[in-house]
XYZ file of C-alpha atoms in Angstrom:
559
model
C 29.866 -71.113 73.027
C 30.546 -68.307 75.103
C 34.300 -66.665 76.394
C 35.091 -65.327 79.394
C 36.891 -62.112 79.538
C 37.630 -58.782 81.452
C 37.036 -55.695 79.741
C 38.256 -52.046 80.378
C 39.624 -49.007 79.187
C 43.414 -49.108 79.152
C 43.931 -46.169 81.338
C 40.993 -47.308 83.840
C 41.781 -49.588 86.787
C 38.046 -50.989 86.428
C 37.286 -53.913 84.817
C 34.310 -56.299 84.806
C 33.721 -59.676 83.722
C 31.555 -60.586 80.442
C 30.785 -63.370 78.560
C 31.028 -62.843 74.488
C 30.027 -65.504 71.573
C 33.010 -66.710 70.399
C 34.279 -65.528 67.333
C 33.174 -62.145 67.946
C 35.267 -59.252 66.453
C 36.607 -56.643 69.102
C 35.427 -54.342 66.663
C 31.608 -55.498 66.817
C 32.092 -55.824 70.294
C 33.408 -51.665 70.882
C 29.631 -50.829 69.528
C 28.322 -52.778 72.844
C 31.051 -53.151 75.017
C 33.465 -49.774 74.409
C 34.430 -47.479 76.898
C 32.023 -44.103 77.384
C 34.724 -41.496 76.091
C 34.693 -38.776 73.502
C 37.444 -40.173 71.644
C 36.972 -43.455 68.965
C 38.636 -46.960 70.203
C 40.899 -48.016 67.635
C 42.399 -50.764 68.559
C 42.916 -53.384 71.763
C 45.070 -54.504 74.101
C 44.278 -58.377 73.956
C 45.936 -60.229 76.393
C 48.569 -57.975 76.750
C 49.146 -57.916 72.574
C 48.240 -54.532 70.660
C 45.715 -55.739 68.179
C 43.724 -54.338 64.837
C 39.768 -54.357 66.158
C 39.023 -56.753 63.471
C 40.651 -59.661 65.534
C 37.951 -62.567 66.776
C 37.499 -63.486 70.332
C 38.833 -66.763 70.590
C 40.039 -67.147 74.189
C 39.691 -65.876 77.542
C 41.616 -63.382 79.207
C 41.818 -59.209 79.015
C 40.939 -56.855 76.423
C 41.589 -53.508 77.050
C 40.410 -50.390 74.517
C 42.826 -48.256 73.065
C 42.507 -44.308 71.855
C 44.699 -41.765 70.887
C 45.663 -41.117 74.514
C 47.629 -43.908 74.354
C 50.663 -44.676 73.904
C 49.659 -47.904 71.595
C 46.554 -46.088 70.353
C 48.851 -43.178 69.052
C 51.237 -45.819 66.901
C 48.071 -47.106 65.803
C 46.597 -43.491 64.612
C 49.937 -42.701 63.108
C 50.613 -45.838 61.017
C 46.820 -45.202 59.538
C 47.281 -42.041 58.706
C 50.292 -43.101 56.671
C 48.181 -45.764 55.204
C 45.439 -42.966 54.522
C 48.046 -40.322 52.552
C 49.263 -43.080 50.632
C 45.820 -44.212 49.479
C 45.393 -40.484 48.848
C 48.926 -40.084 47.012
C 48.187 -43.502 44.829
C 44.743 -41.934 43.692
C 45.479 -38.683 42.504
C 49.383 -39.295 41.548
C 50.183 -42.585 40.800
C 53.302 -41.992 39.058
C 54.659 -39.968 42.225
C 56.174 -42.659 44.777
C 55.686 -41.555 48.521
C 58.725 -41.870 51.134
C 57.933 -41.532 54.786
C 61.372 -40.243 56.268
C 62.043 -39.023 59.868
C 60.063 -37.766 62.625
C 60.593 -33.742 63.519
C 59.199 -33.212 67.086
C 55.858 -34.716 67.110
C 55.232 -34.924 63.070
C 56.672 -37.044 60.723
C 58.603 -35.430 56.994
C 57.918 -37.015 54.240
C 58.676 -36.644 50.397
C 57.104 -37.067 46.926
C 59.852 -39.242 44.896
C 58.785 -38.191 41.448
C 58.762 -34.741 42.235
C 60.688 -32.050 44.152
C 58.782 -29.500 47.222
C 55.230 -30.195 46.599
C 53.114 -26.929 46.216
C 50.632 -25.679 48.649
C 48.041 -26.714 45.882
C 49.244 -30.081 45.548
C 48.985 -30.629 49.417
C 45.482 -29.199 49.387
C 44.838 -31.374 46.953
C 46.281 -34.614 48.908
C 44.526 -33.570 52.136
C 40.739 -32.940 50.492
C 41.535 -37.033 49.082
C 42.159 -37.661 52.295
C 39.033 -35.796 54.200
C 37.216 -37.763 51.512
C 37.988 -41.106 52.735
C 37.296 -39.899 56.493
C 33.968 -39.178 55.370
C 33.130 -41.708 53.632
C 34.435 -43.810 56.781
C 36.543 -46.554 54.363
C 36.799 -49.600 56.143
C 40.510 -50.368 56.830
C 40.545 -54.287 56.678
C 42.991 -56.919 57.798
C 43.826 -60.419 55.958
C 46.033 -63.036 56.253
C 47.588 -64.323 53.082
C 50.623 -66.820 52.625
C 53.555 -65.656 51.539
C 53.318 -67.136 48.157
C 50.026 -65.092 47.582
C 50.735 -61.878 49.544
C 54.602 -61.107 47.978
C 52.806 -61.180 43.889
C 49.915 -58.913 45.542
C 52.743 -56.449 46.942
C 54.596 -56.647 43.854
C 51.706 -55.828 41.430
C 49.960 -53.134 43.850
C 53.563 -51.181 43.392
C 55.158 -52.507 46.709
C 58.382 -54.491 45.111
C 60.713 -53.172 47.569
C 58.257 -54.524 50.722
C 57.649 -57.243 48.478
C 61.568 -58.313 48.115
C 62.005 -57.868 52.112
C 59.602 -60.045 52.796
C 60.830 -62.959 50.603
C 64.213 -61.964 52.542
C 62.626 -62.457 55.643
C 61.053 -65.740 54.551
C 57.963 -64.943 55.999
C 55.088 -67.955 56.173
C 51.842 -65.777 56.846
C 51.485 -61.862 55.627
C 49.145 -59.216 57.013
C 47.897 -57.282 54.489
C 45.529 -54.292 55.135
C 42.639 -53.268 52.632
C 41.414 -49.806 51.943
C 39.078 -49.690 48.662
C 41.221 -50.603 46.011
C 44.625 -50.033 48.010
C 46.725 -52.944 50.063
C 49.510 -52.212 52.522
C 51.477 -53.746 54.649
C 52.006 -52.796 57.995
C 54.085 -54.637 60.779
C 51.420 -52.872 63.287
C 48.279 -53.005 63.881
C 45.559 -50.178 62.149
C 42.323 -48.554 63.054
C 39.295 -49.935 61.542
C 38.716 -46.924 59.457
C 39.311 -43.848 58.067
C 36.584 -41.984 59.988
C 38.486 -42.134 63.104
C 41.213 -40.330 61.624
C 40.018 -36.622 60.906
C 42.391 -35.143 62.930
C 45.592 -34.304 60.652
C 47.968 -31.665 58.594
C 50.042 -31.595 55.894
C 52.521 -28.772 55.638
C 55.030 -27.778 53.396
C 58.781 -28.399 54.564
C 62.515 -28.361 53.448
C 61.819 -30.492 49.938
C 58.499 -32.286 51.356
C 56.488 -31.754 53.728
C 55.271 -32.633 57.006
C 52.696 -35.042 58.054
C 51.068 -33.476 61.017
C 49.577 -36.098 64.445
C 47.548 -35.008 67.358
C 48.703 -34.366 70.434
C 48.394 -37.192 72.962
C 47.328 -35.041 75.556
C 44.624 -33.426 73.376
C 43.904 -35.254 70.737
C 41.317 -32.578 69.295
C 44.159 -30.890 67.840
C 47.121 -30.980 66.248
C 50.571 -31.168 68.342
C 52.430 -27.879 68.315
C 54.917 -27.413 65.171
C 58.287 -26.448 66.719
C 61.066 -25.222 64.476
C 63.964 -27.602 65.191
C 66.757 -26.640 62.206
C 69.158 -28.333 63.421
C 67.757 -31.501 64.322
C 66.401 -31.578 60.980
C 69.783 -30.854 59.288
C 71.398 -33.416 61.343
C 68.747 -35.940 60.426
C 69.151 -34.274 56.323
C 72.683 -34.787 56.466
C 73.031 -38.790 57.817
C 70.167 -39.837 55.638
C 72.360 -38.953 52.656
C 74.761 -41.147 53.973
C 72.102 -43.811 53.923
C 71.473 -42.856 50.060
C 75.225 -43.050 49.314
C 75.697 -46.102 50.624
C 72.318 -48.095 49.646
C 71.068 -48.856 53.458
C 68.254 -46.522 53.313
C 65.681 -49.236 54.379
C 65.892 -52.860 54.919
C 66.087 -54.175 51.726
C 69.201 -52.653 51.014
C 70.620 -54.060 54.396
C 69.461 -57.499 52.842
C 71.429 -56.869 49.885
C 74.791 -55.884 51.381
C 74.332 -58.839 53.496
C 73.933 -61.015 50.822
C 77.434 -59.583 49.132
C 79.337 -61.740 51.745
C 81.269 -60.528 54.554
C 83.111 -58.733 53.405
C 80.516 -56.183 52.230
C 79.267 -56.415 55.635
C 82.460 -55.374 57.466
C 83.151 -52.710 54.518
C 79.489 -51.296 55.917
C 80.588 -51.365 59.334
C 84.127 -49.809 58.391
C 82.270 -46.596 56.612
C 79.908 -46.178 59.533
C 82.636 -46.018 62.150
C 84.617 -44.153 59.772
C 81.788 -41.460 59.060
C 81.226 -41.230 63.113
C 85.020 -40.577 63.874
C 85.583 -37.885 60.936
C 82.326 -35.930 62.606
C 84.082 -36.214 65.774
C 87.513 -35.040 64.844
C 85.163 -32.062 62.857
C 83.793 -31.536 66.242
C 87.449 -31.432 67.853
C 88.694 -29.538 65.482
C 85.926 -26.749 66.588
C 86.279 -26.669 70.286
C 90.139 -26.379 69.008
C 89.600 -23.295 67.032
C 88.210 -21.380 69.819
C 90.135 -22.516 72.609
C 91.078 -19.423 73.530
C 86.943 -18.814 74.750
C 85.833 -22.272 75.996
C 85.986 -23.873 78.524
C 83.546 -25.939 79.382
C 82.092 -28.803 77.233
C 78.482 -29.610 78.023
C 77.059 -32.933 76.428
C 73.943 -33.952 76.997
C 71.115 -36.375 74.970
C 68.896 -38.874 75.968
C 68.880 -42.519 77.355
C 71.261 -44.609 75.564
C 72.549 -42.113 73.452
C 76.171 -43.288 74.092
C 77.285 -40.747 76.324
C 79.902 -42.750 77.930
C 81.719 -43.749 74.595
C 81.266 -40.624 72.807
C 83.070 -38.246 75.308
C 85.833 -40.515 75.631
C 86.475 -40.311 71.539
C 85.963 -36.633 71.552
C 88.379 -36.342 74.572
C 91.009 -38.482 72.584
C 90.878 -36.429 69.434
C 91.285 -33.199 71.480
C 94.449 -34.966 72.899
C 95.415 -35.228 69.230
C 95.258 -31.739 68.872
C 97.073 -30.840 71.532
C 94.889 -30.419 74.656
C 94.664 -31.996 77.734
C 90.964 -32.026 78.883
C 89.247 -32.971 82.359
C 85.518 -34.941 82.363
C 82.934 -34.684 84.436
C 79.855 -36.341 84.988
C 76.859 -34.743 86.818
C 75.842 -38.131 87.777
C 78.516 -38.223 90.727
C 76.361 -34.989 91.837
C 73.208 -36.468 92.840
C 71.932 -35.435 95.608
C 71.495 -38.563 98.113
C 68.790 -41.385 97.694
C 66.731 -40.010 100.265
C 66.755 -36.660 99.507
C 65.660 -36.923 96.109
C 62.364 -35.349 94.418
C 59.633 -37.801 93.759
C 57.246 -38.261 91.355
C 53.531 -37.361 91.912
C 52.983 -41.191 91.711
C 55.434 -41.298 95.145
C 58.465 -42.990 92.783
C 62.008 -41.080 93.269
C 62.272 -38.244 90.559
C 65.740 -38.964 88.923
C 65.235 -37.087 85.860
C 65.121 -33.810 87.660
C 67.365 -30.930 88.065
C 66.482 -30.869 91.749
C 68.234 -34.485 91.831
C 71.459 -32.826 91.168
C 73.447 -30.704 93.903
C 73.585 -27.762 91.249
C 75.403 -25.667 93.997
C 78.103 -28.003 94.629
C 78.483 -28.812 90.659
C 78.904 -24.931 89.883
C 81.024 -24.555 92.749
C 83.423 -27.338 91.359
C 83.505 -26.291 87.651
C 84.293 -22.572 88.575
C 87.477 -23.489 90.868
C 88.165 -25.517 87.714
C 87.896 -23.384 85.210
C 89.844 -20.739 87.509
C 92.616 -22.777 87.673
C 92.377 -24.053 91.220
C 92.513 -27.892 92.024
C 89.194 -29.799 93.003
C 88.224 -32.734 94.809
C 85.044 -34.226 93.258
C 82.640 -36.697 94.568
C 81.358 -40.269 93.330
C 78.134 -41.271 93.539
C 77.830 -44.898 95.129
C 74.740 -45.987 93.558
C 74.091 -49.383 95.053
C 74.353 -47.291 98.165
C 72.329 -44.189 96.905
C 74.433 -42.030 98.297
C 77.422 -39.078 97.189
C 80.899 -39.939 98.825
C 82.859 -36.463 98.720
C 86.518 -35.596 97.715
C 87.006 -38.550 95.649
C 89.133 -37.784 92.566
C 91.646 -34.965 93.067
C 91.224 -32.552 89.518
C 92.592 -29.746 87.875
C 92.374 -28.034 84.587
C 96.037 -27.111 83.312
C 95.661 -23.371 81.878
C 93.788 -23.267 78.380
C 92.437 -26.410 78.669
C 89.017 -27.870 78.767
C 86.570 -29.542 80.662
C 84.169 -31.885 79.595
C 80.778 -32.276 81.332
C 78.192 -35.219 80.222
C 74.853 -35.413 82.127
C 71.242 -35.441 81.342
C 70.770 -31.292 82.308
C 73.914 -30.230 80.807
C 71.935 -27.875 77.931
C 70.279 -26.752 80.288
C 71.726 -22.923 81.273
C 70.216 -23.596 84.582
C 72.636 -26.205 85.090
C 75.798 -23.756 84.969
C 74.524 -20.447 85.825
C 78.025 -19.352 87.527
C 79.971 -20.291 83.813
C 79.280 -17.433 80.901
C 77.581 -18.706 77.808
C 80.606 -17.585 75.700
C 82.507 -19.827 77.616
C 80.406 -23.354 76.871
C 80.571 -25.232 73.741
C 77.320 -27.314 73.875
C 76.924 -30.514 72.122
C 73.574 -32.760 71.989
C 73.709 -36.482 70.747
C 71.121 -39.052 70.046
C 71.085 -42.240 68.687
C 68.774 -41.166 65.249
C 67.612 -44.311 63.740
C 68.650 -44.038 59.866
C 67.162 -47.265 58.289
C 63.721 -47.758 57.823
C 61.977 -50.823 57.045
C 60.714 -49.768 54.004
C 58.777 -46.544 52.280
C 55.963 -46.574 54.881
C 56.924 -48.164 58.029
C 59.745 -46.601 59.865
C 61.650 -47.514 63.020
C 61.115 -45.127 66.053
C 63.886 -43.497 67.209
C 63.084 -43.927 70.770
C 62.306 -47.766 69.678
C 66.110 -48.004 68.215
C 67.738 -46.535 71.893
C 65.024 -49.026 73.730
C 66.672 -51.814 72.142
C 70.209 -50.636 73.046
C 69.163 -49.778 76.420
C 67.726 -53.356 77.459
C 70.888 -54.941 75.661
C 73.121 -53.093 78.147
C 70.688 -52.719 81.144
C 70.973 -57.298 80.914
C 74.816 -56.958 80.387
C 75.740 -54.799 82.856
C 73.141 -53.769 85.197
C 71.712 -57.489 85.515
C 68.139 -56.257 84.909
C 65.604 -58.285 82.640
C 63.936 -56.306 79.754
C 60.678 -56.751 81.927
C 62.394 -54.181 84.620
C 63.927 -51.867 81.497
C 60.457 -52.059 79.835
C 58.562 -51.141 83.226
C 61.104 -48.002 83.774
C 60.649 -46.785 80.166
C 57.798 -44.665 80.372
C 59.618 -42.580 83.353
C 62.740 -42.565 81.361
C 60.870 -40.644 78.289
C 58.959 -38.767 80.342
C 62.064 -37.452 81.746
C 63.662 -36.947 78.239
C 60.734 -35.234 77.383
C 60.986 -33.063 80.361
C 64.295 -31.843 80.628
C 66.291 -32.771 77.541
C 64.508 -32.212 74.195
C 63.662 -28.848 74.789
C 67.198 -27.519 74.518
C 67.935 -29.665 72.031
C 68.418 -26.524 69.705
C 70.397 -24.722 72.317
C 73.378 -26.921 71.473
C 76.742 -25.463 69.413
C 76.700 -28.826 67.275
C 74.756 -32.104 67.247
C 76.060 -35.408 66.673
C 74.266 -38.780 65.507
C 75.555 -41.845 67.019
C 73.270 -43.998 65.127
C 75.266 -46.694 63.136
C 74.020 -48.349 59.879
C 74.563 -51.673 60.898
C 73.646 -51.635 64.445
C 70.182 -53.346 64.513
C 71.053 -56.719 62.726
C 73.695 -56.193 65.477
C 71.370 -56.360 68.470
C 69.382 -58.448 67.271
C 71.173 -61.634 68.440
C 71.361 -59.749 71.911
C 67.871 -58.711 71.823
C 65.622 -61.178 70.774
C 65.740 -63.866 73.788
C 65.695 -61.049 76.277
C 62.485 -60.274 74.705
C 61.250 -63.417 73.949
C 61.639 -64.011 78.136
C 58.901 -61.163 78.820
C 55.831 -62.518 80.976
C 52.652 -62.245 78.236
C 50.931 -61.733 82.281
C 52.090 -58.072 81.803
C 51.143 -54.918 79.585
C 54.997 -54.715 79.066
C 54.429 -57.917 76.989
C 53.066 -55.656 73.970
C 56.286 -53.303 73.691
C 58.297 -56.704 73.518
C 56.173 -57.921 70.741
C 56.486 -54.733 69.059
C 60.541 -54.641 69.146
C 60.543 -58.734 68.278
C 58.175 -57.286 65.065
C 61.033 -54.808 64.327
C 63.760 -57.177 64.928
C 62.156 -59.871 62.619
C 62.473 -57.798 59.480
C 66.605 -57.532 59.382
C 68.918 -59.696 58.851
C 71.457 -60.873 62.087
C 74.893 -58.857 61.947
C 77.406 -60.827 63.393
C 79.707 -58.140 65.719
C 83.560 -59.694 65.104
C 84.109 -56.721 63.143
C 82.572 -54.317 65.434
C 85.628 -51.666 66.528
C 86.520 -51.826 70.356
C 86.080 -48.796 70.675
C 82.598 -48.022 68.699
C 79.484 -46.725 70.472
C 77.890 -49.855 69.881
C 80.287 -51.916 72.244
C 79.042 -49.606 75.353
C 75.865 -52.274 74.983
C 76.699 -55.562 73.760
C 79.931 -55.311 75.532
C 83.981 -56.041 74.418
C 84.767 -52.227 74.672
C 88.377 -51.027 75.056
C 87.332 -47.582 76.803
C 85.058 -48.846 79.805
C 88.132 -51.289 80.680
C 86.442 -54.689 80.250
């Protein structure tokens, strides 16, 4: 018996028709059937779901190749390579115990638990393992166990703490990927083998070291290394928090869950608690040199809790005494139809050209001067700026506060003097990962807050918030993370408890996405995230956290 299907390259808009023997594996099929391009397929879009190249053809419908110029096929490369330094790790120290941590730019930092700042010998040592395997092309290999058989595997092959999260879960079926002698679990899908995974560093960093990816654009080489202290300090510092309190990963989530409620609000308590003491640390700086600033520039990316966050930091420098204005640069757009566009035709928001830079300058220095303003609103469901809206002024010695997607960037404020701007960046920095090898993305972790608000407040369905995503990050990408390390002080609005949180909110938005669309396979992947923590219920949620900007109840945004 034969299937019908329509096969392609994932960036290509042609597709033809073939008919396959059932029961063929995508993989056997990319000898025959794969696209003619340099780089190795290593995995498939199959009807709309990201899938392992091992998976049989067993109904009609779309498959799609994936590479490393993908955004799937790039999750797929990474989570290998993990699986590939942890063979490599197992083999040559088994008593060592690795821990893959955080992202830094376009790498990911890991440590050795066992032992403290690897040596450049020791590295050497785990790459040449790991070159090994690429040679010799080890099969990576999927299979499908029942819980009952898969959790004693885990627990014997060294895996008790992925072992005890899954019995939390209550999974039925387990994945469980093969590599020689090695399992591993993986809640995505992995390339075939280690062959297609030659291109990779390891570097020495802070107490570990970094495990180096590609670049999307050109995956030939390795993505540029950019020195980001304080983003890594920031991420240092909150992960000890983690540590402290025993929610490094998702078993220990489980287990406070499992202490009752009241563990659960105590959790919540502490995280709101550790968010409001950085903030009054943060007031407490602007307060110090009040005499010299200003102007307050916040910026960060989608989701980030802008909104919330300059409220709280206006309040506690009310506390202290001062009597700041805000200001966001989103009432200076320029109007609908004047804005840049995309090279794809679609209106440019993301761009400093979007903003009326002259008027914004020429509003803050009359401010700062002393004089009184009249600022505009922008009328989105209208697209356009309405002028001389809100009458303003700055009372001598007192600050303003600007939030807005640019506002790191110098060329935002050229009129203002650097001495006179305290810069802030803030990101929601996901601090819980599932477990030693499989983390959550941070951009993952703001894409679930951003369809939980964009359905509460915007009326959009997480089909429209998935479909603007890509634009959004490009954006981000564009004109916000590189001058990240230009801010004064960073804050991380991440809070422990926030995914078990969301996931209530989440999950039937998701579950609502059309499998007709290639949008289907991000919902999949957040429902795969979501699946492996426990629900949070939000009674004990503050009014005035972050977290209510998204699921709603705030006492700031006067709801």
């Amino acid at each position: 018996m034969t299937v019908n299907i329509q096969i392609g390259h994932w960036a290509a808009r042609e597709r033809r028709d073939i008919g396959v023997p059932e029961g063929i594996s995508l993989l056997e099929l990319s000898k025959t059937s794969g696209p003619d391009r340099n780089l190795p397929v290593i995995g498939a879009l199959y009807n709309n779901e990201v899938v392992d190249l091992y998976t049989p053809v067993e109904k009609p419908g779309t498959v799609l190749w994936l590479d490393m110029s993908s955004d799937h096929g790039m999750r797929i490369y990474r989570q290998s390579l993990v699986m590939l330094l942890a063979q490599a790790v197992k083999e040559l120290f088994p008593h060592w115990t690795l821990d893959v941590h955080h992202s830094i730019g376009k790498h990911c930092y890991c440590e050795l638990d066992g032992t403290t700042s690897p040596s450049a010998r020791t590295l050497e040592l785990i790459a040449g393992q790991m070159d090994q395997l690429i040679q010799n092309d080890e099969p990576i290999v999927p299979s499908h166990y029942p819980a009952s058989e898969a959790i004693p595997m885990l627990e014997k092959a060294g895996y008790a703490k992925t072992a005890k999260l899954l019995e939390s879960v209550g999974a039925d079926q387990v994945r469980i990927y093969t590599m020689g002698r090695q399992i591993f679990h993986s809640f995505y899908a992995l390339a075939p083998g280690a062959g297609c995974l030659s291109t990779f560093g390891l570097e020495p960093y802070e107490k570990g070291f970094l495990l180096r990816y590609p670049a999307q654009d050109a995956p030939e080489r390795l993505a540029p290394l950019i020195e980001m202290p304080k983003v890594a300090g920031l991420l240092r510092e909150t992960k000890t928090w983690t540590r402290v309190l025993d929610v490094y990963n998702v078993p220990g989530l489980y287990h406070t869950v499992s202490a009752g409620k009241k563990a659960v609000r105590d959790l919540i308590h502490i995280s709101e608690a550790i968010q409001e003491k950085y903030l009054a640390n943060l007031a407490d700086q602007i307060y110090e040199d009040r005499d010299r600033l200003r102007v307050v520039l916040i910026a960060g990316p989608s989701s980030s809790g802008k909104t919330t966050f300059c409220y709280r930091l206006a309040t506690q420098l009310k506390v202290l005494g001062l009597r700041p204005q805000t200001l966001s640069t989103d009432d200076y757009f320029v109007n609908r139809w004047e804005t840049p566009k995309n090279p794809d035709g679609t209106l440019d928001f993301e761009s400093l050209q979007a903003t009326n830079v002259e008027l914004f300058n020429d509003n803050v220095s009359r401010l700062v001067a002393g004089e009184e303003v009249m600022t505009p609103v922008f009328d989105f469901l209208e697209g356009r700026r309405i002028e001389n809206v809100n009458k303003v002024k700055l009372e001598p010695g007192h600050p303003v506060i600007v939030e807005g997607i640019h506002a790191l960037n110098e060329a935002l404020t050229p009129s203002i003097g650097r001495g006179m701007k305290f810069k802030i960046y803030i990101s929601s920095m996901v601090q819980i990962d599932i477990d030693s090898y499989n983390r959550v993305a941070t951009s993952d972790a703001r894409l679930l807050r951003r369809l939980v608000r964009d359905y509460q407040y915007r009326g959009r369905t997480a089909e429209a918030t998935l479909m603007q995503w890509p634009s959004v990050r490009r954006g981000e990408e564009l004109f916000i993370f590189p001058f990240q390390e230009e801010a004064d002080s960073m804050f991380n609005t991440a809070l422990l408890y926030e995914t078990g949180v969301f996931k209530k909110y989440a999950e039937p938005l998701l579950k609502q996405v059309s499998p007709d669309i290639q949008e289907y396979a991000d919902a999949q992947r957040l429902l795969s995230i979501l699946s492996y923590f426990p629900h949070i219920e939000d009674e004990a949620v503050p009014l005035n956290s972050i977290l209510r900007e998204f699921i709603g109840g705030s006492s700031i945004h006067d709801e």
